[in-house]
Amino acid sequence: MEIKNLTTFIHVAEMNSFTKAAEKLGYSQSTVSFQIRQLETELNFQLFERINRTVALTEKGREVLKYAYQITLLTRELEESVEDEKEARGCVCLAMADSLCDSLLREHFPDFRRQYPGITLKIIAAGTEEMFRLINHNEVDAILTLDNHIYNTEYVIAREEKVQTHFVAGADSPLCGRKSISVKELVRYPFILTEKGMSYRRMMDEKLAGMSLEIQPVLEIGSTGRICALVEQGAGVSFLPDYVTREEVKKGRMGYLRVEDFEVGVWKQLLYHKDKWVSREMEAVMGWCGEREFG
């Protein structure tokens, strides 16, 4: 039994598609089909049901998948133990909140390139719902969410932490000198916000809706860096996670507003699917993200 056939089997099983597995592995579809037939012949039973172009594991196939994961993991561990340390190489795809893209790549990507020159990163900025669609279809390796706390046995939580959020205004705004501001008063000010429905913006809107309040922003834009710059210039008020605004507040360019009875519980979580085969490259990227993004 060849390891490469087991690796192909894992990819077909995870993607429910011979075509997608072939694209991922860089094989022709006929090669993938041949490797699966070869494996089925050796085992003497069918691994997949193929009906009307759909592909699904048989009961025996699900049993084999568990062993395939164990065999490939042991094989990888054996290779790493008997060979000189090799440079991690390959492509790892992450989906994450847009504001996390800004902080992670702007501040830390050069360090990543120095540490892992053989790894190519593909980053997809997406909302939480789209992230889970991508991870459930194995179109990304892991996701970095900024949302309500997510716990589901389908996913492994690699790292997590609660994120503080604040309403912010430019340092020259009279709001910064106030000891207390009511939410009802604050929503009358011009706001600059991230897109409606995106993570902490959605959570803020839901909290306000529960208070029968609503914000009509004068500007919606995905870049938190641009939002900070506009808030500093006095163009409006915003609602942002502290990791985005912390440095500007320290430098005295903007300030946190003391808003009465308003707290949003935002969580940053690094997740991957429980059935995902964690490659050496994926493990390295998740470790790097964990070191840079979590306290």
Coordinates of C-alpha atoms in Angstrom, one line a residue:
M1 CA 0.0 0.0 0.0
E2 CA 1.5 3.3 -1.1
I3 CA 1.5 6.4 1.1
K4 CA 0.8 8.6 -1.9
N5 CA -2.4 6.7 -2.6
L6 CA -3.5 7.3 1.1
T7 CA -2.6 11.0 0.7
T8 CA -4.8 11.2 -2.4
F9 CA -7.6 9.3 -0.6
I10 CA -7.5 11.9 2.2
H11 CA -7.8 14.8 -0.2
V12 CA -10.7 13.2 -2.1
A13 CA -12.5 12.4 1.2
E14 CA -12.0 16.0 2.6
M15 CA -13.1 17.7 -0.6
N16 CA -15.8 15.2 -1.7
S17 CA -14.4 15.6 -5.2
F18 CA -11.9 13.9 -7.5
T19 CA -11.5 17.0 -9.5
K20 CA -10.7 19.3 -6.6
A21 CA -8.3 16.8 -5.1
A22 CA -6.5 16.6 -8.5
E23 CA -6.2 20.4 -8.6
K24 CA -4.9 20.5 -5.0
L25 CA -2.3 17.8 -5.6
G26 CA -1.3 18.9 -9.1
Y27 CA -2.4 15.5 -10.6
S28 CA -4.6 14.8 -13.5
Q29 CA -8.1 13.5 -12.6
S30 CA -7.3 10.2 -14.3
T31 CA -4.3 9.8 -12.0
V32 CA -6.4 10.4 -8.9
S33 CA -9.1 7.9 -10.1
F34 CA -6.4 5.3 -10.8
Q35 CA -4.8 5.7 -7.3
I36 CA -8.2 5.4 -5.6
R37 CA -9.0 2.3 -7.7
Q38 CA -5.6 0.8 -6.8
L39 CA -6.3 1.4 -3.1
E40 CA -9.8 -0.1 -3.4
T41 CA -8.3 -3.2 -5.1
E42 CA -5.8 -3.7 -2.4
L43 CA -8.4 -3.4 0.3
N44 CA -11.0 -5.4 -1.6
F45 CA -13.9 -3.0 -0.9
Q46 CA -15.3 0.3 -2.2
L47 CA -14.2 3.5 -0.5
F48 CA -16.5 6.0 -2.3
E49 CA -20.1 6.0 -3.6
R50 CA -20.3 7.8 -6.9
I51 CA -23.8 8.8 -7.8
N52 CA -24.8 11.5 -10.3
R53 CA -21.3 13.1 -10.1
T54 CA -21.5 13.3 -6.3
V55 CA -18.8 11.6 -4.2
A56 CA -19.3 10.4 -0.7
L57 CA -17.4 8.0 1.6
T58 CA -18.8 4.5 2.2
E59 CA -19.0 3.2 5.8
K60 CA -15.8 1.3 5.2
G61 CA -14.3 4.4 3.6
R62 CA -14.9 6.4 6.8
E63 CA -13.1 3.7 8.8
V64 CA -10.2 3.8 6.4
L65 CA -10.0 7.6 6.6
K66 CA -9.2 7.4 10.4
Y67 CA -6.4 4.9 9.7
A68 CA -5.1 7.0 6.8
Y69 CA -4.7 10.0 9.0
Q70 CA -2.8 8.0 11.6
I71 CA -0.6 6.4 8.9
T72 CA 0.3 9.7 7.2
L73 CA 1.0 11.3 10.6
L74 CA 3.3 8.5 11.7
T75 CA 5.0 8.6 8.3
R76 CA 5.6 12.3 8.6
E77 CA 6.9 11.9 12.2
L78 CA 9.2 9.1 11.1
E79 CA 10.6 11.1 8.2
E80 CA 11.3 14.1 10.4
S81 CA 13.0 12.0 13.1
V82 CA 15.4 10.2 10.7
E83 CA 16.2 13.1 8.3
D84 CA 18.0 16.3 8.8
E85 CA 15.5 19.2 9.6
K86 CA 14.0 20.3 6.3
E87 CA 12.7 23.8 5.5
A88 CA 8.8 23.9 5.6
R89 CA 7.6 24.4 2.1
G90 CA 4.1 24.8 0.6
C91 CA 1.0 27.0 0.5
V92 CA -1.2 27.6 3.4
C93 CA -4.6 29.4 3.0
L94 CA -6.1 31.4 5.9
A95 CA -9.5 33.3 6.0
M96 CA -9.7 36.1 8.5
A97 CA -11.5 39.3 9.5
D98 CA -10.3 42.3 7.4
S99 CA -9.0 44.2 10.4
L100 CA -6.9 41.3 11.4
C101 CA -5.4 41.2 7.9
D102 CA -4.2 44.8 8.4
S103 CA -2.5 44.2 11.8
L104 CA -1.0 40.8 11.0
L105 CA 0.5 41.6 7.6
R106 CA 1.5 45.2 8.1
E107 CA 3.4 44.6 11.3
H108 CA 4.6 41.0 11.0
F109 CA 4.8 39.7 7.5
P110 CA 8.5 40.5 6.9
D111 CA 9.3 38.5 10.0
F112 CA 7.2 35.6 8.7
R113 CA 9.1 35.7 5.4
R114 CA 12.5 35.5 7.2
Q115 CA 11.3 32.7 9.4
Y116 CA 9.6 30.6 6.7
P117 CA 10.9 31.5 3.3
G118 CA 9.5 28.3 1.8
I119 CA 5.9 28.9 2.8
T120 CA 3.5 30.8 0.6
L121 CA 0.6 32.4 2.4
K122 CA -2.8 33.0 0.8
I123 CA -5.1 35.3 2.9
I124 CA -8.8 35.7 2.2
A125 CA -10.6 38.6 4.0
A126 CA -14.1 37.5 4.8
G127 CA -17.0 37.7 7.3
T128 CA -17.6 35.0 9.8
E129 CA -20.3 33.2 7.8
E130 CA -18.2 33.1 4.7
M131 CA -15.2 31.9 6.7
F132 CA -17.2 28.9 7.9
R133 CA -18.4 28.1 4.4
L134 CA -14.8 28.1 3.2
I135 CA -13.5 25.9 6.0
N136 CA -16.4 23.5 5.7
H137 CA -15.6 23.1 2.0
N138 CA -11.9 22.7 2.7
E139 CA -11.2 25.8 0.6
V140 CA -9.0 27.3 3.4
D141 CA -6.8 25.5 6.0
A142 CA -7.8 27.6 9.0
I143 CA -9.8 30.7 10.0
L144 CA -9.1 33.6 12.3
T145 CA -12.4 35.0 13.5
L146 CA -13.4 38.1 15.4
D147 CA -16.9 37.6 16.6
N148 CA -19.0 36.0 19.3
H149 CA -17.3 33.1 21.1
I150 CA -17.6 30.1 18.9
Y151 CA -17.6 26.6 20.3
N152 CA -18.5 23.7 18.1
T153 CA -17.2 20.1 18.2
E154 CA -16.7 20.2 14.4
Y155 CA -13.8 22.7 14.9
V156 CA -10.6 22.7 16.9
I157 CA -9.7 25.9 18.7
A158 CA -6.0 26.4 18.3
R159 CA -5.9 29.8 20.1
E160 CA -8.4 32.2 21.5
E161 CA -8.7 35.4 23.6
K162 CA -11.3 38.0 24.4
V163 CA -10.8 41.3 22.6
Q164 CA -11.7 44.7 24.2
T165 CA -13.6 47.2 22.1
H166 CA -14.3 50.9 22.5
F167 CA -15.9 53.9 20.9
V168 CA -13.1 56.3 19.8
A169 CA -12.8 59.9 18.8
G170 CA -10.0 62.2 17.8
A171 CA -8.0 63.6 20.6
D172 CA -9.3 67.1 20.0
S173 CA -12.9 66.0 20.2
P174 CA -14.8 67.3 23.3
L175 CA -16.2 63.8 23.7
C176 CA -12.7 62.6 24.9
G177 CA -12.9 64.9 27.9
R178 CA -16.3 63.7 29.1
K179 CA -16.5 61.5 32.2
S180 CA -19.6 59.8 30.9
I181 CA -21.6 59.7 27.6
S182 CA -24.9 58.1 27.1
V183 CA -25.4 55.8 24.1
K184 CA -28.5 57.7 23.1
E185 CA -26.5 60.9 22.8
L186 CA -23.5 59.3 21.1
V187 CA -25.4 57.8 18.2
R188 CA -26.3 61.4 17.1
Y189 CA -22.7 62.1 16.2
P190 CA -21.2 61.3 12.7
F191 CA -19.8 57.7 12.6
I192 CA -17.2 56.1 10.4
L193 CA -17.5 52.3 10.5
T194 CA -16.5 49.1 8.9
E195 CA -19.0 47.4 6.6
K196 CA -22.4 46.5 8.0
G197 CA -22.7 42.9 9.0
M198 CA -19.0 42.4 9.6
S199 CA -18.0 40.9 13.0
Y200 CA -17.8 43.6 15.8
R201 CA -19.7 46.1 13.6
R202 CA -22.6 43.6 13.5
M203 CA -22.3 42.9 17.2
M204 CA -22.5 46.6 18.0
D205 CA -25.5 47.1 15.7
E206 CA -27.3 44.1 17.4
K207 CA -26.6 45.6 20.9
L208 CA -27.9 49.0 19.8
A209 CA -31.0 47.4 18.2
G210 CA -31.7 45.8 21.6
M211 CA -31.8 49.4 23.0
S212 CA -34.0 50.6 20.0
L213 CA -31.1 52.6 18.7
E214 CA -29.4 52.7 15.3
I215 CA -26.3 54.4 13.8
Q216 CA -26.4 55.7 10.2
P217 CA -22.7 56.1 9.4
V218 CA -21.4 58.9 7.2
L219 CA -18.8 56.5 5.8
E220 CA -18.4 52.7 5.7
I221 CA -15.0 51.3 4.7
G222 CA -13.2 48.1 5.3
S223 CA -9.7 49.5 6.1
T224 CA -9.4 50.0 9.9
G225 CA -6.2 52.0 9.2
R226 CA -8.1 54.5 7.1
I227 CA -10.9 54.7 9.7
C228 CA -8.3 55.5 12.4
A229 CA -6.7 58.2 10.2
L230 CA -10.1 59.9 9.6
V231 CA -11.1 59.7 13.3
E232 CA -7.7 61.3 14.2
Q233 CA -8.6 64.2 11.8
G234 CA -11.9 64.7 13.6
A235 CA -14.0 63.4 10.7
G236 CA -16.2 61.3 13.0
V237 CA -16.5 58.7 15.8
S238 CA -15.9 55.0 15.4
F239 CA -16.2 51.7 17.2
L240 CA -13.1 49.5 16.9
P241 CA -11.2 46.8 18.7
D242 CA -8.4 48.0 21.0
Y243 CA -5.7 46.2 19.1
V244 CA -6.4 48.5 16.2
T245 CA -6.5 51.8 18.2
R246 CA -4.0 51.1 21.1
E247 CA -1.0 52.7 19.5
E248 CA -2.8 55.8 18.4
V249 CA -4.4 56.2 21.9
K250 CA -0.9 55.9 23.5
K251 CA 0.4 58.5 21.1
G252 CA -2.4 60.9 22.2
R253 CA -3.9 61.0 18.7
M254 CA -7.3 59.6 19.7
G255 CA -9.1 58.7 22.9
Y256 CA -11.4 56.0 24.2
L257 CA -14.9 57.3 25.1
R258 CA -16.5 56.5 28.4
V259 CA -19.9 55.2 27.3
E260 CA -22.5 54.2 29.8
D261 CA -23.7 50.6 30.0
F262 CA -22.3 49.4 26.6
E263 CA -20.1 46.4 26.3
V264 CA -19.7 44.0 23.4
G265 CA -18.1 40.6 24.0
V266 CA -15.8 40.0 21.0
W267 CA -13.5 37.0 20.8
K268 CA -10.6 36.4 18.5
Q269 CA -10.3 32.6 17.7
L270 CA -7.9 30.6 15.5
L271 CA -9.9 27.5 14.3
Y272 CA -9.5 24.6 11.9
H273 CA -11.8 21.7 11.1
K274 CA -11.5 18.6 13.3
D275 CA -11.1 16.4 10.2
K276 CA -8.4 18.6 8.7
W277 CA -5.0 17.0 8.2
V278 CA -2.6 19.4 9.8
S279 CA 0.5 19.6 7.6
R280 CA 3.9 20.8 8.9
E281 CA 3.4 24.0 7.0
M282 CA -0.1 24.6 8.4
E283 CA 1.3 23.9 11.9
A284 CA 4.0 26.4 11.4
V285 CA 1.6 29.1 10.2
M286 CA -0.8 28.6 13.0
G287 CA 2.0 28.7 15.5
W288 CA 3.2 32.0 14.0
C289 CA -0.3 33.5 14.0
G290 CA -0.7 32.4 17.6
E291 CA 2.5 34.1 18.7
R292 CA 1.7 37.4 16.8
E293 CA -2.0 37.7 17.4
F294 CA -2.6 36.3 20.8
G295 CA -1.4 37.5 24.2

